[in-house]
PDB file of C-alpha atoms in Angstrom:
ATOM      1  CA  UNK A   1     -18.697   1.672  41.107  1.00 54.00           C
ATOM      2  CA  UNK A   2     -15.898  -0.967  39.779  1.00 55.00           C
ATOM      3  CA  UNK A   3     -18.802  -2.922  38.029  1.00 58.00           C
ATOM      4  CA  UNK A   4     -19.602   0.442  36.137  1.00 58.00           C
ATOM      5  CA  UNK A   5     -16.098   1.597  35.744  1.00 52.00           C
ATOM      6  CA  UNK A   6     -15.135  -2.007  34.152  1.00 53.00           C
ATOM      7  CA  UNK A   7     -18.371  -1.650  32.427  1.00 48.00           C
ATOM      8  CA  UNK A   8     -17.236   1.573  30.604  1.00 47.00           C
ATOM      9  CA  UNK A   9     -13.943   0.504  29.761  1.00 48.00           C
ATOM     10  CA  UNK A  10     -15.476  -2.737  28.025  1.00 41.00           C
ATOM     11  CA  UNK A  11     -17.601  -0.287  25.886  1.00 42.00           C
ATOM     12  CA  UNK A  12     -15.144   1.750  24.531  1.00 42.00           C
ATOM     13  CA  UNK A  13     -12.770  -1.048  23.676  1.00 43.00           C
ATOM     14  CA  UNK A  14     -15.227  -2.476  21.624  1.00 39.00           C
ATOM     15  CA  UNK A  15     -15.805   1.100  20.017  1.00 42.00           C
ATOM     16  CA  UNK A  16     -12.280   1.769  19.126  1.00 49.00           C
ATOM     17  CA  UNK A  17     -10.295  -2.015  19.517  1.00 48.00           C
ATOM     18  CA  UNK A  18     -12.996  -4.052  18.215  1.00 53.00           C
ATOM     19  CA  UNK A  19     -13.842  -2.460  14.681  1.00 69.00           C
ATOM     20  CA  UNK A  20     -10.133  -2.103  13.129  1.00 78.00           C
ATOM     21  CA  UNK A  21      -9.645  -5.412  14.258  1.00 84.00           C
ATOM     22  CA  UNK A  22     -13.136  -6.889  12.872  1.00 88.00           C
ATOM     23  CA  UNK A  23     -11.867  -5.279   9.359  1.00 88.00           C
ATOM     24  CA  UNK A  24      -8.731  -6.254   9.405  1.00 90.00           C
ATOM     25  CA  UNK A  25      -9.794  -9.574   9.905  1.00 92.00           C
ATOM     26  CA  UNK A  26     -12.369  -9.346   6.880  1.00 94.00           C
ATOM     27  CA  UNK A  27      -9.303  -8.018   4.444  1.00 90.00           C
ATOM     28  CA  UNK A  28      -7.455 -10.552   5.311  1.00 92.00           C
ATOM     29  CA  UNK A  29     -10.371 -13.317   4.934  1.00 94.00           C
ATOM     30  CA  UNK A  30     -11.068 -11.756   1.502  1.00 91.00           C
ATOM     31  CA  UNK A  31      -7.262 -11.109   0.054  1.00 91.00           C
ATOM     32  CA  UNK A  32      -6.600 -14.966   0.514  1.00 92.00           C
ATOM     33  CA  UNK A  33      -9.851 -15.908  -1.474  1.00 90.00           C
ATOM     34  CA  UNK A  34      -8.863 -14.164  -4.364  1.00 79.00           C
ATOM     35  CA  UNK A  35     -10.808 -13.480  -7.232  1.00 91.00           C
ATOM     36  CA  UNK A  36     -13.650 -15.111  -9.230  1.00 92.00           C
ATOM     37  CA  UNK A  37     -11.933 -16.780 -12.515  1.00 94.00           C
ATOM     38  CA  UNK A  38     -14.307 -14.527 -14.785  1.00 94.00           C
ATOM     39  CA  UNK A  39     -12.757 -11.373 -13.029  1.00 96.00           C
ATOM     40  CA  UNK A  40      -9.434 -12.821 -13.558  1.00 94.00           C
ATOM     41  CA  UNK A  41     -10.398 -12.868 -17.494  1.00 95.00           C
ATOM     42  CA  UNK A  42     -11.680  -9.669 -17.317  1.00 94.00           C
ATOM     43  CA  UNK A  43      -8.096  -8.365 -16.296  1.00 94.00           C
ATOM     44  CA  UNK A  44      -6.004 -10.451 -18.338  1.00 92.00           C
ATOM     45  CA  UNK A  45      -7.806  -9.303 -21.681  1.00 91.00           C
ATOM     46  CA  UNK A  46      -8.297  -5.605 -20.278  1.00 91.00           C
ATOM     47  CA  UNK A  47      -5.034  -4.919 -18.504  1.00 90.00           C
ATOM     48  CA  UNK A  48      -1.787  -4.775 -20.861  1.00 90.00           C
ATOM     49  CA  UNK A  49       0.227  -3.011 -17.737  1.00 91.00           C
ATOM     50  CA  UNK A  50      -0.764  -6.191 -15.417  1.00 90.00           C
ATOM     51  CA  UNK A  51       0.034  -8.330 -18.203  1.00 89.00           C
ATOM     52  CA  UNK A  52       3.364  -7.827 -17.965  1.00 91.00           C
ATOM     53  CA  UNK A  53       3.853  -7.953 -13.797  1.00 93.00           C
ATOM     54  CA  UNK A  54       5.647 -11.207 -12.685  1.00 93.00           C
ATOM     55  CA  UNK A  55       2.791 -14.110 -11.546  1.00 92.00           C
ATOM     56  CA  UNK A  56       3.661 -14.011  -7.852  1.00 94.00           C
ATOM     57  CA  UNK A  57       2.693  -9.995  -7.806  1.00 95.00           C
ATOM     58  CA  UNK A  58      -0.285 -11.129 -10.061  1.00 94.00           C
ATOM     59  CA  UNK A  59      -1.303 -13.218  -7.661  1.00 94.00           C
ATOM     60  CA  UNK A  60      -1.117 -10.096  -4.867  1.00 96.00           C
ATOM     61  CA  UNK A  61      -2.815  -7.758  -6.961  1.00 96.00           C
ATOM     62  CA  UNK A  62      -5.942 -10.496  -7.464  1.00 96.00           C
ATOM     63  CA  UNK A  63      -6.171 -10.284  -3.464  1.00 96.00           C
ATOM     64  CA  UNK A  64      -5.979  -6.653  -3.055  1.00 97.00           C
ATOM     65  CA  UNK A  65      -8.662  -6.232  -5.935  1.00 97.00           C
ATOM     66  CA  UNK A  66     -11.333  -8.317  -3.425  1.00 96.00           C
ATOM     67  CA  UNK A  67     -10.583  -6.199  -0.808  1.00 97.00           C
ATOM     68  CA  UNK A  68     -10.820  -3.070  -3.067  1.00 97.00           C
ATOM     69  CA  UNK A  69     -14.081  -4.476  -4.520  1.00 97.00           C
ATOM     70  CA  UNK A  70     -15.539  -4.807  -1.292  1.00 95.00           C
ATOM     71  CA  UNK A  71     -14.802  -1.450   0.101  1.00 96.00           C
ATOM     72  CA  UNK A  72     -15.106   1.076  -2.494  1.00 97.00           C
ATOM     73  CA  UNK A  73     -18.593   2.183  -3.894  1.00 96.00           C
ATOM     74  CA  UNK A  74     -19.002   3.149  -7.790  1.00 97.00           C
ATOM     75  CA  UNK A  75     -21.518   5.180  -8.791  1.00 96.00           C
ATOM     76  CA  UNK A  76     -21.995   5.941 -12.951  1.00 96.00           C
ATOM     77  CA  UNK A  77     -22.495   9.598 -13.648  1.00 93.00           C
ATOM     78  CA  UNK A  78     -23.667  11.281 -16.894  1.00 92.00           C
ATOM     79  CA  UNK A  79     -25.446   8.445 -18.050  1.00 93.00           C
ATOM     80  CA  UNK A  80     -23.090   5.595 -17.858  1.00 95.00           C
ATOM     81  CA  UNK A  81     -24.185   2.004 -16.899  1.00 95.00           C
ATOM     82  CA  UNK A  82     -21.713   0.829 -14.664  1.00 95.00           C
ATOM     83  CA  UNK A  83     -20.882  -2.743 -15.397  1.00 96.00           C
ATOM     84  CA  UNK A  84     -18.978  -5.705 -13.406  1.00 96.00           C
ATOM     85  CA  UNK A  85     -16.097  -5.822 -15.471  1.00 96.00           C
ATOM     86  CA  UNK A  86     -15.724  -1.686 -15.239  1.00 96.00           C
ATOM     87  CA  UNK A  87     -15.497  -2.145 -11.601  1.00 97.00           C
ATOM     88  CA  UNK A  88     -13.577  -4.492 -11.955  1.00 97.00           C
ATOM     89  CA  UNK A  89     -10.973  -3.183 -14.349  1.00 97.00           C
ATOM     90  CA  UNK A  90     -10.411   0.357 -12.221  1.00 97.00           C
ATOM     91  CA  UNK A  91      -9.490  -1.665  -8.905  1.00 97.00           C
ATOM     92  CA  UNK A  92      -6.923  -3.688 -11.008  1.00 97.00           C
ATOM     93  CA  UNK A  93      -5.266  -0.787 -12.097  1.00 97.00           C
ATOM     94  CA  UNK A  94      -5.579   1.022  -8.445  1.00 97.00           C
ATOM     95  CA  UNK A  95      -4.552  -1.905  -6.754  1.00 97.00           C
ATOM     96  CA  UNK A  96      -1.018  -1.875  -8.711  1.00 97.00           C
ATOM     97  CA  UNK A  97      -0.281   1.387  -6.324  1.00 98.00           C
ATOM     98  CA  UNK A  98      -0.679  -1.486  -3.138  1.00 97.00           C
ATOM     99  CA  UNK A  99       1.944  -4.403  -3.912  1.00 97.00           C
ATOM    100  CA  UNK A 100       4.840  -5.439  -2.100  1.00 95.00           C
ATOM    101  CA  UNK A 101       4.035  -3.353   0.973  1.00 93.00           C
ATOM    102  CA  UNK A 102       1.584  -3.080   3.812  1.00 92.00           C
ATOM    103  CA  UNK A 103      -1.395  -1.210   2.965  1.00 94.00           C
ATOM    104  CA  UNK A 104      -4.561   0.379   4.012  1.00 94.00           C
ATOM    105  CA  UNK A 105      -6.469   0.453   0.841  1.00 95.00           C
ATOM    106  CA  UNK A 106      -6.706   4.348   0.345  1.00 95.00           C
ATOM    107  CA  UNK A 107      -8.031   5.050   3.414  1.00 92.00           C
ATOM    108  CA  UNK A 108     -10.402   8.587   3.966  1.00 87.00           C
ATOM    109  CA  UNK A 109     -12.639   7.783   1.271  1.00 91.00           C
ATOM    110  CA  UNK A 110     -15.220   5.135  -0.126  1.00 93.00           C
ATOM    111  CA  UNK A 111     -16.839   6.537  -3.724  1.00 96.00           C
ATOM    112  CA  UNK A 112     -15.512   6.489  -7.510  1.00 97.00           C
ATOM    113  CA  UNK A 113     -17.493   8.376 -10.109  1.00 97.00           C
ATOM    114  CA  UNK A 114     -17.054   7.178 -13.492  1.00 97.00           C
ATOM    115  CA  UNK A 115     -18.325   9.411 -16.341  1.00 95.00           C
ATOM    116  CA  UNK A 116     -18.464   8.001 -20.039  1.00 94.00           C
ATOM    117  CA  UNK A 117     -16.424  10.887 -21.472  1.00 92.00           C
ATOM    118  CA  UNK A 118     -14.214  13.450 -20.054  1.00 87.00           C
ATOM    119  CA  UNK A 119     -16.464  16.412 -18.183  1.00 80.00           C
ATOM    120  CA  UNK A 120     -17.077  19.757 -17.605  1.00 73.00           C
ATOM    121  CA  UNK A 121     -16.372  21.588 -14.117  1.00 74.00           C
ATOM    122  CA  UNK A 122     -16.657  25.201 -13.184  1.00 64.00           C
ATOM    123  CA  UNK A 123     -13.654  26.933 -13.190  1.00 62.00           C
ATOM    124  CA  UNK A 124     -12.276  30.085 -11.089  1.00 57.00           C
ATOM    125  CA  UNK A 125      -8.944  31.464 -11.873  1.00 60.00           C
ATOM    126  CA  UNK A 126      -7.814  34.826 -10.779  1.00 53.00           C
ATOM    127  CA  UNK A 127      -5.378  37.719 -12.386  1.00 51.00           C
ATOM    128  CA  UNK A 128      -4.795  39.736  -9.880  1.00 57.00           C
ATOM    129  CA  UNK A 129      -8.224  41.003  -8.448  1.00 58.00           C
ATOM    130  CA  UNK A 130      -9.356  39.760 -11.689  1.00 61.00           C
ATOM    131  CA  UNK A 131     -11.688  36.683 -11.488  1.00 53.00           C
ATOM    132  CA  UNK A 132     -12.236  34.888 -14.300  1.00 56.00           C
ATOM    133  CA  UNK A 133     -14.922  31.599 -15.134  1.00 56.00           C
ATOM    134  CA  UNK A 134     -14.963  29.092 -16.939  1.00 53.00           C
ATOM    135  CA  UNK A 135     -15.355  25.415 -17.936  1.00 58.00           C
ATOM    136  CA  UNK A 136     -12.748  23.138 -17.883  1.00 70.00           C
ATOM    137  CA  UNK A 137     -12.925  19.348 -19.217  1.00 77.00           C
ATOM    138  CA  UNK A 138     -11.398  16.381 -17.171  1.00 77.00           C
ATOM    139  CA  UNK A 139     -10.562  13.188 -17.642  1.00 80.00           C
ATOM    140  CA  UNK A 140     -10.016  12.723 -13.656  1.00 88.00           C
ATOM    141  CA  UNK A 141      -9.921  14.535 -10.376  1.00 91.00           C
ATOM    142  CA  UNK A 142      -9.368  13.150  -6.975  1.00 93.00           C
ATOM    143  CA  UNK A 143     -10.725  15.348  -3.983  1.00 90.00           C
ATOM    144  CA  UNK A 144      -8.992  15.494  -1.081  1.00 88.00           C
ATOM    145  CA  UNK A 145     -10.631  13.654   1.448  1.00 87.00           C
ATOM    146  CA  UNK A 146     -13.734  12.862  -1.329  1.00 90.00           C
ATOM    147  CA  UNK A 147     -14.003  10.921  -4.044  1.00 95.00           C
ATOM    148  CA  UNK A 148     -11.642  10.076  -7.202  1.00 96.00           C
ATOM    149  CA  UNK A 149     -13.687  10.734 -10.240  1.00 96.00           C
ATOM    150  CA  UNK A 150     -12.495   9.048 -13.668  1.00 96.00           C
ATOM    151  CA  UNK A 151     -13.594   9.472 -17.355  1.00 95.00           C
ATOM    152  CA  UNK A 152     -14.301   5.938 -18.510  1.00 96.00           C
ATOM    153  CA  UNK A 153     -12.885   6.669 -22.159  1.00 94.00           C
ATOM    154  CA  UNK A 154     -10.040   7.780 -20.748  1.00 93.00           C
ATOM    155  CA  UNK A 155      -9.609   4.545 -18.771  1.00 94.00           C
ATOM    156  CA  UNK A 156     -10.214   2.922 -22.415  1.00 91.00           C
ATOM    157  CA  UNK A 157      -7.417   4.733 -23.705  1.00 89.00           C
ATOM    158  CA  UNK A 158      -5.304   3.271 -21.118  1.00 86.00           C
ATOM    159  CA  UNK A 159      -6.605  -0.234 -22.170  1.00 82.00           C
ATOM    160  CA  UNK A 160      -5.248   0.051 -25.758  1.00 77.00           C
ATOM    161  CA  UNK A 161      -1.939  -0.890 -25.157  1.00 70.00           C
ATOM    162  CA  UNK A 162      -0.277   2.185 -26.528  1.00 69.00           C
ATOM    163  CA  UNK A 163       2.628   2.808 -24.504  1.00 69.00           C
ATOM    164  CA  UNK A 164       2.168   6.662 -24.263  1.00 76.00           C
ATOM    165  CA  UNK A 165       2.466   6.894 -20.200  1.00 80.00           C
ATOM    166  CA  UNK A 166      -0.716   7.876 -19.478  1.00 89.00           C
ATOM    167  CA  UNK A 167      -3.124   6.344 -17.224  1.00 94.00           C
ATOM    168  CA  UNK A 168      -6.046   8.070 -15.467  1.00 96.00           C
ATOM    169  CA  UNK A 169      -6.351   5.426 -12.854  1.00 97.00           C
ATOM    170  CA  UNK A 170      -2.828   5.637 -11.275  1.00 97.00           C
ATOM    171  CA  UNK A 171      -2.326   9.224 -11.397  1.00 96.00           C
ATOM    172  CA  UNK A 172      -5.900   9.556  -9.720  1.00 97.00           C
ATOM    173  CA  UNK A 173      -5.162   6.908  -7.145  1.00 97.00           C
ATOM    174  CA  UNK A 174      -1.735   8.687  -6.993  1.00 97.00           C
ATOM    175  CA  UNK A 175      -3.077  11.595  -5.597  1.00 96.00           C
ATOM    176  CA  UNK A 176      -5.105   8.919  -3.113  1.00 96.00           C
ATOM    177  CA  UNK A 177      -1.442   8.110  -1.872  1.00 96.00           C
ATOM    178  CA  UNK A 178      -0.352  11.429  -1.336  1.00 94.00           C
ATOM    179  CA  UNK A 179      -3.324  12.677   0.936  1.00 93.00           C
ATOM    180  CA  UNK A 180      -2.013  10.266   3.119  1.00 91.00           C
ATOM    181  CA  UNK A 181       0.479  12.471   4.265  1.00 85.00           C
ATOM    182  CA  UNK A 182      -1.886  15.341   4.656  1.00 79.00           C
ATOM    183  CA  UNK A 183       1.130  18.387   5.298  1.00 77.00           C
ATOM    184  CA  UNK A 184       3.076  18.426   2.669  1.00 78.00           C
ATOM    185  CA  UNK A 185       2.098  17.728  -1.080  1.00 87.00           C
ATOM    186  CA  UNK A 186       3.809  15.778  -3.750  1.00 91.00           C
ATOM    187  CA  UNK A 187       4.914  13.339  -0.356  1.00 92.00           C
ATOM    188  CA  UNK A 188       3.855  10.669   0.515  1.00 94.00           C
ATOM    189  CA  UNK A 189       4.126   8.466   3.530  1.00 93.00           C
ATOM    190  CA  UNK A 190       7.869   6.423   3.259  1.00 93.00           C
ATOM    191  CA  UNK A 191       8.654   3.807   4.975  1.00 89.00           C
ATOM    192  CA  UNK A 192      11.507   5.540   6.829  1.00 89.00           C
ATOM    193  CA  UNK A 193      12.463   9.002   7.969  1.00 88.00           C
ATOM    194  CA  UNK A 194      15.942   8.670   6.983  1.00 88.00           C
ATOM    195  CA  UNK A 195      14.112   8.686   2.913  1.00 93.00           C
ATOM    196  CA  UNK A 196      12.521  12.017   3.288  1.00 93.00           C
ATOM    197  CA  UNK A 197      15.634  14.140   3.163  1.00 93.00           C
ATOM    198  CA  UNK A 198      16.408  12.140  -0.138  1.00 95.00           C
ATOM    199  CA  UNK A 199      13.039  12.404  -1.380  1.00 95.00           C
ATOM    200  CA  UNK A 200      12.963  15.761  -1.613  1.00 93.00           C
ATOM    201  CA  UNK A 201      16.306  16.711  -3.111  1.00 95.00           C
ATOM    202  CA  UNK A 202      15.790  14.032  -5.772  1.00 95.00           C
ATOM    203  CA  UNK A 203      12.681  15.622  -6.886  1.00 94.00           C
ATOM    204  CA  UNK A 204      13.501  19.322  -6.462  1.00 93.00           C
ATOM    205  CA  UNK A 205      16.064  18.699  -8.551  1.00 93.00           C
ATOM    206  CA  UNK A 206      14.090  17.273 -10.937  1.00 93.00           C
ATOM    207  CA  UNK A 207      11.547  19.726 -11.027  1.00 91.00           C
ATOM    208  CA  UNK A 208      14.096  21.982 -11.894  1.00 89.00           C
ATOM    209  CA  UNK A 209      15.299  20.148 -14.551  1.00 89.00           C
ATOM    210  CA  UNK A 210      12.154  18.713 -16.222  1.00 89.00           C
ATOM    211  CA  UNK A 211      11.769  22.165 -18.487  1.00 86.00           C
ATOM    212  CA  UNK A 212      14.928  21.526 -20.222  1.00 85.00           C
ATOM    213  CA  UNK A 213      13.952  17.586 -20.331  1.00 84.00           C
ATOM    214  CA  UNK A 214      10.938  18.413 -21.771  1.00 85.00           C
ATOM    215  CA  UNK A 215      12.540  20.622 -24.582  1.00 84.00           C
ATOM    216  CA  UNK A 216      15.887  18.364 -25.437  1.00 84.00           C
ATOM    217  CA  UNK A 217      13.888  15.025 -25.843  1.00 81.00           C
ATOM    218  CA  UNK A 218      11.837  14.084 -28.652  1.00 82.00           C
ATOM    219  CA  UNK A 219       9.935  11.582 -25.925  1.00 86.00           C
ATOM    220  CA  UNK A 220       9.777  12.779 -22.733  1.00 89.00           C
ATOM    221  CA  UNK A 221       8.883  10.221 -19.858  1.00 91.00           C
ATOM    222  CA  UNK A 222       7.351  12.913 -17.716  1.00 93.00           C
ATOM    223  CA  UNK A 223       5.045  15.280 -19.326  1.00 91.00           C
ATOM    224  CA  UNK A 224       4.885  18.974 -18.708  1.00 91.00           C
ATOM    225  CA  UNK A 225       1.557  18.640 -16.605  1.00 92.00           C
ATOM    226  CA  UNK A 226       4.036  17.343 -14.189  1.00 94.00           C
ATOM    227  CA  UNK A 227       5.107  21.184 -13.801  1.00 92.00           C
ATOM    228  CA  UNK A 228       1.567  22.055 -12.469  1.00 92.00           C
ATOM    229  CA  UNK A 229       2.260  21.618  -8.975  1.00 93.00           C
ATOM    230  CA  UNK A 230       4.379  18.951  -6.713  1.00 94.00           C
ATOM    231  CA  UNK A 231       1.335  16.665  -6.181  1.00 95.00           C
ATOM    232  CA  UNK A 232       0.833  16.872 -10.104  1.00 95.00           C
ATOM    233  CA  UNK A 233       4.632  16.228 -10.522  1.00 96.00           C
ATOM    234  CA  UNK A 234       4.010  13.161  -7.614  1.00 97.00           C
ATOM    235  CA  UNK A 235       1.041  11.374  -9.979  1.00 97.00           C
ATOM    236  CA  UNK A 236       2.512  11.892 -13.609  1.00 96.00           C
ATOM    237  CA  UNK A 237       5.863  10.102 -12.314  1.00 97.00           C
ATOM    238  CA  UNK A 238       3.528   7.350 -11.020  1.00 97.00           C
ATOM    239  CA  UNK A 239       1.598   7.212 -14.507  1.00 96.00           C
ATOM    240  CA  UNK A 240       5.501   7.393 -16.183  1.00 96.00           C
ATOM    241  CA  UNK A 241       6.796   4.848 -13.537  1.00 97.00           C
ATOM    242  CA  UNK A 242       4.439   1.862 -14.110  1.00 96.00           C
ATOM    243  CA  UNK A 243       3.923   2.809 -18.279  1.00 94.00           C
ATOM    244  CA  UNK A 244       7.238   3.539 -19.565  1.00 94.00           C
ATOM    245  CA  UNK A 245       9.529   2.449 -16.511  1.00 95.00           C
ATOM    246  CA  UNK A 246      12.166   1.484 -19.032  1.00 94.00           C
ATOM    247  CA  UNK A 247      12.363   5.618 -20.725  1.00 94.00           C
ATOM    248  CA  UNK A 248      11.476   7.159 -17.176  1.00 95.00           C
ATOM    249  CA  UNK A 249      14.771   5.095 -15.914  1.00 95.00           C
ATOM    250  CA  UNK A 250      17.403   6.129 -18.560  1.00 93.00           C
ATOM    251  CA  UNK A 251      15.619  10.133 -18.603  1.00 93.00           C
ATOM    252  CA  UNK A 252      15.727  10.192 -14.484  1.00 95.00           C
ATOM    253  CA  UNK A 253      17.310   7.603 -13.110  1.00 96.00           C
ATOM    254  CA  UNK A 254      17.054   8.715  -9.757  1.00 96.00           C
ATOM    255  CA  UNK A 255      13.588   9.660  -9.641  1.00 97.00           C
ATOM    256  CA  UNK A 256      12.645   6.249 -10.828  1.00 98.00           C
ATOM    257  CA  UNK A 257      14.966   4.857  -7.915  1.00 97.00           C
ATOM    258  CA  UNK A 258      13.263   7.026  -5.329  1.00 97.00           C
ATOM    259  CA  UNK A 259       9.907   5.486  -6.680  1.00 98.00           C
ATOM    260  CA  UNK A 260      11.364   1.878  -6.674  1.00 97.00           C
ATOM    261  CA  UNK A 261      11.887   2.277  -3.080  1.00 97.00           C
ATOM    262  CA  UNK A 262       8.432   3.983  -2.458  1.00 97.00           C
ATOM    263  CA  UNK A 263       6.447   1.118  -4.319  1.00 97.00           C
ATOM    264  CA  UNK A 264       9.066  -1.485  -3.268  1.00 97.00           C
ATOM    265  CA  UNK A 265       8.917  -2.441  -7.711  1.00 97.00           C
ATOM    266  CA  UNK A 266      10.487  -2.403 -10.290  1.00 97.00           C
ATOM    267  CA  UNK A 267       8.544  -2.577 -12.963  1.00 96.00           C
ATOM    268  CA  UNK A 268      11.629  -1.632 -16.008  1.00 95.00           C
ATOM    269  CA  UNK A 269      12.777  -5.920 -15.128  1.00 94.00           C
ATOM    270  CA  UNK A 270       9.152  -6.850 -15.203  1.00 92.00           C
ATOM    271  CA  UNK A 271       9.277  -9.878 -18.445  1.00 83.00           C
ATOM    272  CA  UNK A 272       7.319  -8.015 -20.807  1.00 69.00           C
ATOM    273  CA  UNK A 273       8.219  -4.604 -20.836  1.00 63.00           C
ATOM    274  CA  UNK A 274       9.879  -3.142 -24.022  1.00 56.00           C
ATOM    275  CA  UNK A 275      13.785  -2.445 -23.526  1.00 56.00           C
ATOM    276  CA  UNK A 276      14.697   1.663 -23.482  1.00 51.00           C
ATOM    277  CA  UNK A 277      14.196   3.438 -26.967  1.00 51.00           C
TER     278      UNK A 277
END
């Protein structure tokens, strides 16, 4: 009977011990080789936002790109070839959302669909006990607990250089970050509880605010998709906070602190990015 017992005890810590330790193990075996040197090229002429990061986060982001290479699955939709330096160029991006703190690479989900162009999806809204259909076109959607789907042109648009605050890859992978705290929307996990309370009076009062924002400045840093909903609001800050960290610092100064602490970045003293308009 203690043979057996012992026995069954040794089985199941190899079915729940053993595997997060096995991975963990392979993440760390694969962050400290790096990346190829082509891959490295690849970023540094498709990347303007990782460009501009300081070298020792550069180096960071080239480990958590392995890792992210190695664990996600890509799949082209609509026609699109998928190539290496695609693949390559959307984990760069996502991977910016990791630095500087301890991570579990978007956990809950392994697939990205890329599209060439932005897409069509059925869509259901209601008035009332009205229903009404129709077609809606997307550059990106991330579903909760499935995959994060991206429109590749929009990814190109993103690669331009043009410092307009979009970019489809962090506010998809945004919404990645927020799932992790599956209760409340627009929150993700923080590294303390003591943050929360802040957290949410910083951005309730900025939610409150952004309408006039948006109608006093000529530029503003968060757009009004942010009004959507709070997870909306969460992934257009992100877009606003790595893009135009500078404008989103001087327009809301304490959002963009809330997010420093969240990311554990900075990205307005990063050498490279413009000064505030």
């Amino acid at each position: 009977m203690a043979i057996a017992l012992s026995f069954v005890l040794l089985v199941l810590v190899l079915l729940f011990v053993a595997p997060p330790r096995l991975r963990q193990r392979r993440r760390e075996r694969l962050f400290r080789s790096g990346l190829p040197d082509h891959y490295r090229q690849m970023l540094d002429r498709n990347a303007p936002l990782l460009r501009r990061m300081p070298e020792e986060l550069t180096r960071e982001l080239y480990g958590h790109v392995n890792v992210f290479l190695h664990e996600k699955r890509y799949l082209g939709c609509g026609g699109l070839e998928l190539t290496e330096e695609m693949r390559v160029i959307i984990a760069g991006y996502a991977c910016v959302l990791l630095l500087n703190r301890k991570t579990d690479y978007f956990p809950g989900f392994s697939s990205i669909y890329v599209y060439p162009d932005t897409y069509l999806v059925d869509d259901v809204e209601y008035d009332g006990e009205i229903e009404i259909r129709g077609r809606d076109a997307r550059a990106g959607e991330s579903w909760p607990g499935g995959p994060v789907i991206l429109s590749w042109r929009d990814v190109l648009d993103t690669m331009s250089g043009v410092a307009d605050g979009q970019n489809v890859v962090l506010h998809e992978f945004a919404h990645k970050l927020d799932e992790e705290h599956p209760d409340v929307e627009g929150l993700p996990l923080l590294a303390s509880s003591a943050h929360y309370r802040e957290w949410a009076e910083v951005m309730t009062r900025a939610w409150e605010r952004l309408e006039e924002t948006l109608a006093t400045q000529e530029r503003p840093a968060i757009d009004d998709y942010a009004l959507t909903s709070p997870a909306e609001f969460f992934a257009v800050a992100t877009e606003a906070f790595f893009e135009q960290p500078t404008l989103m610092k001087h327009q809301f100064p304490d959002v963009y602190e809330q997010f420093r602490r969240y990311y554990c970045l900075d990205p307005a003293s990063w050498p490279g990015v413009l000064p505030r308009p």
